[in-house]
């Protein structure tokens, strides 16, 4: 199975953190499946410009609004058909990122479809319209691999489209991002990325990883078990701040619970020292004051097969609870407009 | 346009107009009764329940059609699918699934209406402020229609919105006339039925009072009211006006010219519209008003199903 133009990762959103003790940036996590949050980058900017126009006037802030245009350009170029039809595939209105799916479809001027709007006939994907079936060429899918096609993956999926993977294999439809990218989001795989970069690219990584213990290795597992109260333990296949132990903040019951889980299935876990995340001034509603809150940064990169376009900005995620280092929006985190200023170069 | 989106647009407009119609009905009925102690209140409230077709359902929840019960039933009850609260919630639910298709202004109007209705629901004095509540709902629906017209492309989607609204209005007006005439025939038991004030209220409930006064300056007469509400070419809530729009939008979508039809919905719409254009009110009375209105009602339901079959549903394996 070869994805069109050989591109697996059209859109990536890699999480970066800055260690407040050393001031150095690190890669915290890779997101090569369906990174979300870019709509917040655009909406935060729009709200900030409306609310604090004066702050922008002398700052030469680089624009971020080109993102949907760039994304649409890249998606359209994936299949060499004239007037390629692009759609955004959403699990539906009950998905927590539905706003973003709808926002991006609107900004790109393409249809937002659900699985039930699509049908596959002889390895060609169509959408059901009031004038009959219309061929679909490119699908920006916001549905996880295992739900995409009940004939290929989970047979109980009602979100997907039967036959979609067959059409993909036949080269009649492009998926962005490609299927199988989840392997790169696996948190154990992450530990090997610097080595992968050195081996395949013969380069040194520009940003270092956070030191990572792979619990599948006996020596590292026993170190982790001895230092659970000082480490962050993460399930390799989870995201969104789920399946995590923040050792230094955890109760002894939680630590013992994770000790059991680690012993039962060490391959499922990695551990990292707690990086003291840098802070940003944030408005605290309860005290009506500006307070320091921990943040991380997710820049968005688009790849068209030749060039990588990085949006000059990104999603700064902020943990709204005092002292908290969990910035995920699914865990109550907020976000901030993020500026890249036009420098001398 | 995706079938699912056309379906949602159609019902968004239907539910919004239903909420407005109910608000008008409640507002006028409540305030007519404030200064009208002569007739038994329950007959008027009973008419409201018959107009929306909820007699049976209402009786499963309440014993008595008093103002308190009726207002609760139509304003707040989420288990009443025809209540304003339910309609507005469904407008929002439909709109949410097609948000990328709506203008930002339209979504903000729908979302704002939903939250205002919920807020007012929580305020205890809503009964004293019923007029404010209804006026707010009516204004929200007006804003909805204005924003639809001035911020959306007048494309297929816009025509599906028009179709939903026209069909809802035509059916509502048909039921209003049908129920009120039925009361007139039962005149012996309802001394209010020939009262011009009642007919004034009926006209006001479909925003037709001022227009009636201009069209028939002599006085309020039940037969003329029926003529206006059924056959008038220019009244935006007359049955004819809405069938004309329905035909226009159906043909805009299918590209059908005059003297023909592309599907069952168009055939029935043309058939009903022909009667509305060429029959006189005397002809309709001669054949029986109730029969005529029942035909309109039955055809409207079949048109609704025809639209769904032609545009919204795909039979399994249609690909």
XYZ file of C-alpha atoms in Angstrom:
664
model
C 0.000 0.000 0.000
C 1.583 3.231 -1.163
C -0.020 6.553 -0.172
C -0.437 9.074 -3.031
C 2.823 10.933 -3.764
C 4.407 8.813 -1.022
C 3.391 11.272 1.699
C 2.426 9.826 5.064
C 2.407 12.948 7.200
C 0.767 15.963 5.628
C -0.011 17.617 8.924
C 1.979 17.347 12.115
C 1.684 19.070 15.457
C 4.624 18.224 17.681
C 4.475 19.238 21.327
C 7.395 21.294 22.603
C 8.166 22.299 26.167
C 10.703 24.637 27.683
C 12.460 23.510 30.833
C 12.163 26.457 33.197
C 15.301 25.354 35.064
C 17.581 25.264 32.001
C 15.644 27.466 29.542
C 16.062 24.754 26.881
C 13.337 23.555 24.508
C 12.579 19.832 24.251
C 10.304 17.708 22.120
C 7.712 16.278 24.502
C 5.483 14.249 22.176
C 4.984 13.521 18.500
C 1.548 13.926 16.930
C 1.495 12.584 13.403
C -1.991 11.111 13.291
C -4.576 13.879 13.515
C -3.157 16.708 15.582
C -5.961 19.020 16.671
C -6.067 22.576 17.950
C -5.153 24.642 14.910
C -8.577 26.299 14.909
C -7.721 27.728 18.322
C -4.569 29.253 16.854
C -6.691 31.091 14.297
C -9.553 31.988 16.621
C -7.264 33.145 19.434
C -5.529 35.447 17.003
C -8.823 36.859 15.700
C -10.083 37.514 19.229
C -6.801 39.099 20.337
C -6.711 41.431 17.351
C -10.277 42.534 18.051
C -9.659 42.976 21.771
C -6.137 44.427 21.887
C -5.515 46.036 18.510
C -2.994 48.478 19.981
C -0.727 45.650 21.124
C -0.280 44.540 17.520
C 0.376 47.914 16.004
C 4.111 48.225 16.549
C 4.984 44.576 16.968
C 5.154 43.189 13.418
C 3.422 39.945 14.343
C 3.611 37.369 11.558
C 0.157 36.288 10.314
C -1.245 32.774 10.878
C -4.385 33.006 8.735
C -2.753 31.375 5.717
C -2.997 27.948 7.360
C -6.350 26.840 5.878
C -5.297 28.095 2.434
C -2.023 26.176 2.584
C -3.787 23.084 3.855
C -6.355 23.263 1.038
C -3.578 23.698 -1.532
C -1.700 20.654 -0.279
C -4.806 18.477 -0.085
C -5.919 19.449 -3.611
C -2.515 18.555 -5.011
C -2.593 14.984 -3.681
C -4.490 13.462 -6.562
C -3.707 14.494 -10.099
C -7.299 14.987 -11.117
C -8.571 18.268 -12.445
C -10.702 20.040 -9.811
C -10.021 17.381 -7.194
C -12.859 17.206 -4.658
C -11.607 17.515 -1.074
C -13.705 16.773 2.011
C -13.169 16.849 5.766
C -14.371 13.623 7.407
C -15.639 14.097 10.969
C -16.962 11.571 13.502
C -19.807 14.052 14.019
C -21.167 16.737 16.233
C -20.488 14.885 19.486
C -16.738 14.772 18.936
C -14.898 17.255 21.160
C -13.015 18.666 18.153
C -16.156 19.036 16.016
C -15.873 22.803 16.091
C -12.453 22.537 14.504
C -13.606 20.116 11.812
C -16.409 22.436 10.861
C -14.191 25.527 11.078
C -11.523 24.065 8.795
C -14.066 22.833 6.245
C -15.619 26.275 6.149
C -12.262 28.051 5.898
C -11.121 25.746 3.105
C -14.479 25.946 1.340
C -14.945 22.169 1.210
C -17.682 19.809 2.393
C -17.701 18.548 5.961
C -18.881 14.948 5.722
C -19.733 12.156 8.124
C -19.139 8.523 7.319
C -22.781 8.026 6.397
C -22.485 10.742 3.713
C -19.929 8.658 1.817
C -20.318 5.468 -0.134
C -17.781 3.347 -2.009
C -18.606 1.733 -5.324
C -16.017 -0.281 -7.269
C -13.176 1.263 -5.272
C -14.302 4.841 -5.902
C -15.526 7.052 -3.061
C -18.641 9.160 -3.559
C -20.635 11.547 -1.413
C -24.410 11.527 -1.424
C -25.747 14.841 -2.667
C -29.161 16.131 -3.614
C -28.193 15.605 -7.253
C -26.877 12.098 -6.851
C -23.378 10.812 -6.175
C -20.311 13.055 -6.469
C -16.836 11.579 -6.629
C -14.486 12.374 -3.721
C -10.728 12.497 -4.324
C -9.106 13.613 -1.094
C -10.252 13.036 2.467
C -8.822 15.051 5.329
C -9.967 12.569 7.893
C -10.392 13.398 11.548
C -11.358 9.840 12.432
C -8.840 7.413 13.897
C -7.542 4.565 11.736
C -9.440 1.813 13.505
C -12.817 3.476 12.824
C -12.202 4.414 9.179
C -13.507 1.327 7.455
C -15.480 -1.474 9.148
C -14.425 -3.871 6.373
C -10.723 -3.300 7.046
C -10.529 -2.443 10.744
C -13.064 -2.432 13.546
C -16.172 -4.086 12.178
C -18.400 -2.369 14.766
C -17.485 1.134 13.582
C -20.496 3.157 12.494
C -18.415 6.276 11.944
C -16.486 4.933 8.990
C -17.088 4.099 5.357
C -17.217 0.452 4.237
C -14.720 -0.057 1.408
C -12.734 3.116 2.003
C -9.427 1.336 2.475
C -10.012 -0.639 -0.723
C -10.433 2.634 -2.611
C -7.304 3.956 -0.914
C -5.330 0.885 -1.880
C -6.536 1.261 -5.476
C -5.135 4.793 -5.470
C -8.559 6.330 -6.107
C -8.645 8.412 -2.972
C -6.020 10.125 -0.834
C -6.184 10.171 2.953
C -4.505 12.833 5.046
C -2.812 11.828 7.178
C -2.007 8.350 5.878
C -3.109 5.306 7.847
C -0.592 3.716 10.178
C 0.970 6.948 11.414
C -0.043 5.990 14.923
C 3.194 4.069 15.184
C 5.000 7.419 15.340
C 2.746 8.651 18.150
C 3.558 5.608 20.249
C 5.362 7.018 23.229
C 7.917 4.194 23.267
C 8.743 4.859 19.611
C 9.341 8.480 20.583
C 12.399 7.437 22.603
C 14.031 6.137 19.421
C 13.371 9.193 17.236
C 16.778 10.878 17.847
C 18.476 7.627 16.754
C 16.202 7.389 13.720
C 17.152 10.937 12.735
C 20.874 10.164 13.064
C 20.639 6.889 11.172
C 18.384 7.901 8.260
C 19.219 11.578 7.856
C 22.792 11.573 9.132
C 21.937 14.697 11.118
C 21.763 15.609 14.768
C 18.279 16.469 16.062
C 17.858 20.224 16.425
C 15.745 19.849 19.559
C 16.517 17.147 22.121
C 13.923 14.766 23.528
C 13.016 14.582 27.173
C 14.968 11.771 28.811
C 12.779 8.667 28.531
C 12.814 5.302 30.280
C 11.383 2.441 28.280
C 9.715 0.130 30.756
C 9.991 -2.825 28.366
C 13.686 -2.900 29.299
C 14.268 -4.624 32.645
C 16.888 -2.259 33.983
C 14.866 0.798 33.156
C 11.697 -0.742 34.558
C 13.337 -1.377 37.917
C 14.680 2.190 37.981
C 11.184 3.498 37.240
C 9.593 1.327 39.914
C 12.106 2.657 42.451
C 11.441 6.293 41.528
C 7.702 6.420 40.812
C 7.250 9.420 43.082
C 9.647 11.463 40.987
C 8.679 10.411 37.459
C 5.887 10.965 34.994
C 4.581 7.626 33.699
C 2.679 7.549 30.416
C 0.781 4.786 28.652
C 2.376 4.473 25.198
C -0.898 4.336 23.277
C -2.836 7.072 25.050
C -3.137 10.760 24.362
C -5.025 13.741 25.662
C -3.541 13.432 29.158
C -5.246 10.090 29.798
C -3.460 7.062 31.272
C -0.839 9.203 33.007
C 0.771 9.278 36.438
C 2.308 12.547 37.607
C 4.525 10.989 40.291
C 5.487 14.096 42.287
C 1.813 15.144 42.625
C 0.296 11.680 43.011
C -1.128 10.069 46.141
C 0.435 6.847 47.375
C -2.675 4.929 46.269
C -2.267 6.203 42.709
C 1.421 5.287 42.755
C 0.679 1.754 43.953
C -2.007 1.418 41.284
C 0.543 2.311 38.596
C 3.147 0.012 40.129
C 0.713 -2.846 39.582
C -0.021 -1.785 36.022
C 3.679 -1.416 35.202
C 4.475 -4.885 36.490
C 1.553 -6.397 34.619
C 2.314 -4.804 31.247
C 5.646 -2.982 31.183
C 5.637 -2.688 27.373
C 2.638 -0.378 27.660
C 4.513 2.305 29.577
C 7.347 4.789 29.427
C 8.516 7.175 32.147
C 10.143 10.584 32.084
C 11.482 12.962 34.685
C 9.023 15.736 35.393
C 10.137 18.664 33.229
C 9.451 21.876 35.099
C 7.455 23.604 32.368
C 8.014 27.283 31.765
C 5.269 29.691 32.773
C 3.373 32.544 31.148
C 1.385 35.316 32.807
C -2.250 34.240 32.788
C -5.405 35.880 34.011
C -6.788 34.032 37.006
C -10.547 34.437 37.123
C -10.879 33.504 40.799
C -8.443 36.114 42.089
C -8.861 38.598 39.203
C -5.082 38.793 38.989
C -2.343 37.863 36.575
C -0.677 34.676 37.775
C 2.062 32.423 36.419
C 0.721 29.257 34.750
C 2.589 26.407 33.061
C 2.507 26.208 29.267
C 3.675 24.111 26.340
C 3.747 24.869 22.621
C 2.375 22.973 19.626
C 3.514 24.412 16.292
C 1.820 23.087 13.148
C 3.734 21.926 10.096
C 2.369 21.099 6.649
C 4.227 18.961 4.117
C 3.447 18.944 0.380
C 6.049 16.372 -0.651
C 8.778 18.942 -1.229
C 8.604 21.658 1.376
C 7.622 21.863 5.017
C 5.549 24.921 5.833
C 5.534 25.889 9.498
C 2.843 28.285 10.680
C 4.601 31.206 12.375
C 2.675 30.864 15.607
C 1.193 27.825 17.203
C -0.943 26.607 19.998
C 0.310 27.608 23.410
C -1.565 25.373 25.795
C -1.864 26.519 29.387
C -2.692 24.594 32.566
C -5.256 26.838 34.241
C -4.918 25.296 37.720
C -2.154 26.820 39.878
C 0.927 24.580 39.776
C -0.611 22.086 37.339
C 1.526 20.825 34.465
C -1.281 19.075 32.578
C -2.117 21.400 29.721
C -4.446 19.170 27.654
C -7.750 20.798 26.819
C -9.469 17.501 27.598
C -8.150 17.996 31.156
C -9.383 21.572 31.490
C -6.438 23.376 29.918
C -6.735 26.666 28.057
C -4.848 28.181 25.169
C -3.133 31.419 24.216
C -2.473 33.408 21.101
C 1.169 32.884 20.179
C 3.213 35.468 18.339
C 6.224 35.091 16.104
C 7.663 38.522 15.419
C 9.262 39.539 12.156
C 12.955 39.552 13.064
C 15.854 41.124 11.194
C 16.297 37.920 9.201
C -24.956 19.799 -1.738
C -24.894 16.810 0.616
C -28.286 15.224 1.216
C -27.735 15.327 4.964
C -27.129 19.074 4.832
C -30.230 19.716 2.728
C -32.231 17.671 5.238
C -30.879 19.678 8.176
C -31.501 23.035 6.480
C -35.077 22.069 5.675
C -35.812 21.131 9.288
C -33.914 24.059 10.764
C -36.316 26.407 8.986
C -39.362 24.299 9.840
C -38.626 24.210 13.552
C -37.765 27.891 13.709
C -41.053 28.819 12.094
C -42.940 26.409 14.330
C -41.458 28.097 17.399
C -42.512 31.493 16.049
C -46.043 30.297 15.229
C -46.478 28.906 18.717
C -45.187 32.110 20.277
C -47.676 34.170 18.239
C -50.527 31.888 19.157
C -49.781 31.964 22.889
C -49.133 35.678 22.980
C -52.365 36.616 21.236
C -54.505 34.091 23.093
C -53.207 35.072 26.502
C -53.630 38.784 25.949
C -57.030 38.532 24.302
C -58.258 36.721 27.361
C -56.892 39.323 29.741
C -59.526 41.826 28.679
C -62.111 39.309 27.609
C -63.779 37.789 30.638
C -66.993 36.916 28.871
C -66.104 33.601 27.416
C -64.786 30.556 29.073
C -61.034 30.528 28.854
C -60.717 26.839 28.259
C -62.413 27.052 24.881
C -59.734 29.403 23.613
C -56.882 27.387 25.095
C -58.472 24.271 23.768
C -58.339 25.788 20.272
C -54.614 26.395 20.673
C -54.084 22.750 21.505
C -56.156 21.639 18.523
C -54.280 23.945 16.161
C -50.970 22.333 17.032
C -52.618 18.906 16.912
C -51.611 18.012 20.455
C -55.019 17.193 21.999
C -54.176 13.618 22.821
C -50.657 14.296 23.987
C -51.734 17.222 26.152
C -54.371 15.095 27.875
C -51.777 12.517 28.835
C -49.997 15.233 30.819
C -52.722 17.533 32.130
C -56.368 17.371 33.141
C -57.215 20.961 32.431
C -56.373 23.359 29.603
C -55.852 26.329 31.915
C -53.310 29.043 31.092
C -50.747 27.733 33.548
C -50.754 24.256 32.035
C -50.888 25.391 28.436
C -48.055 27.858 28.862
C -45.909 25.272 30.592
C -46.712 22.745 27.882
C -45.785 25.057 25.016
C -42.958 27.050 26.496
C -40.862 24.737 28.579
C -41.642 21.085 28.351
C -38.791 19.323 26.672
C -40.877 16.156 26.444
C -43.299 18.066 24.216
C -41.622 18.023 20.793
C -43.728 21.006 19.726
C -42.820 23.247 22.668
C -40.789 26.346 21.918
C -37.966 24.950 24.065
C -37.902 21.721 22.017
C -38.175 23.469 18.663
C -35.369 25.877 19.455
C -33.215 23.030 20.767
C -33.782 21.126 17.540
C -33.059 24.184 15.434
C -29.725 24.419 17.196
C -29.056 20.699 16.981
C -29.699 20.721 13.234
C -27.692 23.885 12.712
C -24.778 22.536 14.724
C -24.312 19.618 12.356
C -24.117 21.976 9.369
C -22.314 24.829 11.027
C -19.714 25.062 8.291
C -22.574 25.751 5.857
C -24.045 28.639 7.833
C -22.746 32.145 8.032
C -21.215 33.100 11.337
C -24.057 35.577 11.904
C -26.660 32.876 11.389
C -25.040 30.486 13.822
C -24.690 33.245 16.417
C -28.377 34.094 16.015
C -29.413 30.455 16.470
C -27.074 29.813 19.357
C -28.052 33.097 21.029
C -31.762 32.307 20.681
C -31.235 28.885 22.226
C -29.431 30.303 25.237
C -31.906 33.188 25.702
C -34.855 30.823 25.620
C -33.202 28.642 28.244
C -32.374 31.639 30.394
C -35.926 32.976 30.274
C -37.224 29.531 31.050
C -35.398 29.675 34.332
C -36.814 33.038 35.346
C -39.829 32.643 37.595
C -41.798 35.624 36.380
C -42.125 34.346 32.815
C -45.893 34.114 33.183
C -46.125 37.795 34.010
C -43.724 38.500 31.214
C -45.199 36.100 28.697
C -45.397 38.872 26.157
C -41.682 39.610 26.498
C -40.874 35.949 26.054
C -43.048 35.588 22.971
C -41.903 38.891 21.506
C -38.316 37.772 21.940
C -39.011 34.477 20.201
C -40.793 36.189 17.318
C -38.002 38.739 16.935
C -35.423 35.949 16.966
C -37.268 34.181 14.159
C -37.475 37.433 12.179
C -33.755 37.929 12.685
C -33.178 34.340 11.549
C -35.074 34.917 8.309
C -33.368 38.252 7.711
C -29.917 36.801 8.283
C -30.722 33.834 6.040
C -31.708 36.218 3.263
C -28.867 38.661 3.614
C -25.852 36.520 4.542
C -26.353 33.196 2.738
C -25.922 32.577 -0.951
C -29.355 32.112 -2.495
C -28.350 28.656 -3.701
C -29.886 25.196 -3.272
C -29.387 25.352 0.477
C -31.295 28.606 0.699
C -34.134 27.039 -1.265
C -34.289 24.121 1.169
C -34.652 26.650 3.981
C -37.447 28.385 2.051
C -39.160 25.056 1.455
C -39.085 24.165 5.143
C -40.475 27.530 6.129
C -43.181 27.630 3.443
C -44.443 24.163 4.187
C -44.523 24.805 7.941
C -46.414 28.071 7.461
C -48.924 26.659 5.006
C -49.745 23.782 7.335
C -50.008 26.049 10.350
C -52.365 28.501 8.649
C -54.477 25.627 7.347
C -54.890 24.273 10.866
C -55.689 27.702 12.322
C -58.508 28.231 9.820
C -59.762 24.672 10.159
C -59.936 24.744 13.961
C -61.504 28.197 14.167
C -64.176 27.309 11.621
C -64.955 24.157 13.414
C -65.590 26.269 16.511
C -67.831 28.526 14.479
C -69.964 25.577 13.458
C -70.183 24.500 17.077
C -71.341 28.083 17.729
C -74.156 27.059 20.012
C -71.794 25.786 22.653
C -69.273 28.564 22.170
C -70.785 32.025 22.316
C -67.426 33.576 21.466
C -67.181 31.993 18.035
C -68.934 34.730 16.083
C -67.356 37.478 18.121
C -65.314 39.784 15.872
C -62.767 40.051 18.663
C -62.080 36.343 18.335
C -61.514 36.687 14.599
C -59.321 39.674 15.284
C -57.239 37.452 17.555
C -57.092 34.756 14.896
C -55.814 37.268 12.359
C -53.258 38.604 14.801
C -51.999 35.121 15.527
C -50.890 34.822 11.906
C -49.749 38.440 11.594
C -52.615 39.274 9.229
C -54.751 41.755 11.132
C -53.468 44.982 9.611
C -53.565 43.513 6.163
C -57.144 42.343 6.669
C -58.208 45.841 7.688
C -56.767 47.260 4.502
C -58.151 44.529 2.258
C -61.654 44.499 3.775
C -62.316 47.850 5.452
C -65.991 47.060 6.129
C -65.619 44.853 9.181
C -64.541 41.464 10.376
C -66.392 38.592 8.801
C -65.482 34.947 9.149
C -65.747 34.134 5.457
C -63.476 37.017 4.458
C -60.950 35.932 7.065
C -60.875 32.509 5.456
C -60.480 34.051 2.012
C -57.534 36.131 3.141
C -55.760 33.346 4.999
C -56.268 30.713 2.317
C -56.292 32.454 -1.041
C -54.545 35.786 -0.742
C -51.667 36.129 -3.149
C -49.673 38.649 -1.115
C -50.144 37.796 2.562
C -46.887 36.115 3.679
C -48.701 33.590 5.844
C -51.545 32.695 3.510
C -51.645 29.128 2.274
C -51.448 30.233 -1.358
C -48.468 32.495 -0.776
C -46.549 29.647 0.820
C -47.439 27.086 -1.813
C -46.271 29.532 -4.465
C -42.916 29.808 -2.693
C -42.740 26.097 -2.209
C -43.191 25.585 -5.948
C -40.637 28.248 -6.775
C -37.998 26.646 -4.551
C -38.775 23.099 -5.680
C -38.397 24.173 -9.306
C -35.254 26.176 -8.583
C -33.650 22.998 -7.267
C -34.820 20.589 -9.959
C -34.724 23.082 -12.832
C -38.272 22.177 -13.858
C -40.136 24.605 -16.066
C -43.839 25.476 -15.964
C -46.495 22.872 -16.903
C -44.425 19.948 -15.688
C -42.988 18.329 -12.627
C -39.836 16.407 -11.764
C -41.002 14.493 -8.700
C -43.978 13.697 -6.518
C -43.471 16.725 -4.273
C -43.643 19.031 -7.291
C -46.696 17.276 -8.707
C -48.689 17.629 -5.467
C -47.526 21.194 -4.885
C -48.679 22.182 -8.363
C -52.006 20.454 -7.862
C -52.744 22.220 -4.568
C -51.508 25.539 -5.915
C -53.811 25.290 -8.923
C -56.825 25.061 -6.621
C -55.528 27.945 -4.524
C -55.093 30.122 -7.587
C -58.239 29.281 -9.541
C -60.830 28.395 -6.889
C -62.896 31.127 -5.276
C -63.723 31.056 -1.597
C -67.403 30.370 -2.531
C -66.289 27.253 -4.434
C -64.345 26.068 -1.444
C -67.239 26.624 0.945
C -69.604 24.895 -1.470
C -67.440 21.769 -1.425
C -66.807 22.042 2.299
C -64.055 24.058 3.932
C -62.992 21.265 6.224
C -62.558 18.849 3.316
C -60.512 21.392 1.432
C -58.236 22.108 4.386
C -57.866 18.411 5.165
C -56.727 17.912 1.574
C -54.172 20.683 1.959
C -52.968 19.110 5.172
C -52.734 15.609 3.708
C -50.980 16.848 0.588
C -48.552 18.849 2.716
C -47.550 15.719 4.585
C -47.076 13.849 1.319
C -45.048 16.721 -0.107
C -42.849 16.591 2.975
C -42.285 12.873 2.411
C -41.760 13.415 -1.309
C -39.050 15.984 -0.665
C -37.361 13.552 1.714
C -37.525 10.727 -0.838
C -36.211 12.828 -3.712
C -33.441 14.645 -1.886
C -32.620 13.348 1.592
C -32.725 9.569 1.614
C -30.667 7.047 -0.212
C -32.086 3.606 -0.504
C -29.587 0.990 0.655
C -27.390 -0.043 -2.236
C -28.363 2.962 -4.365
C -24.738 3.408 -5.298
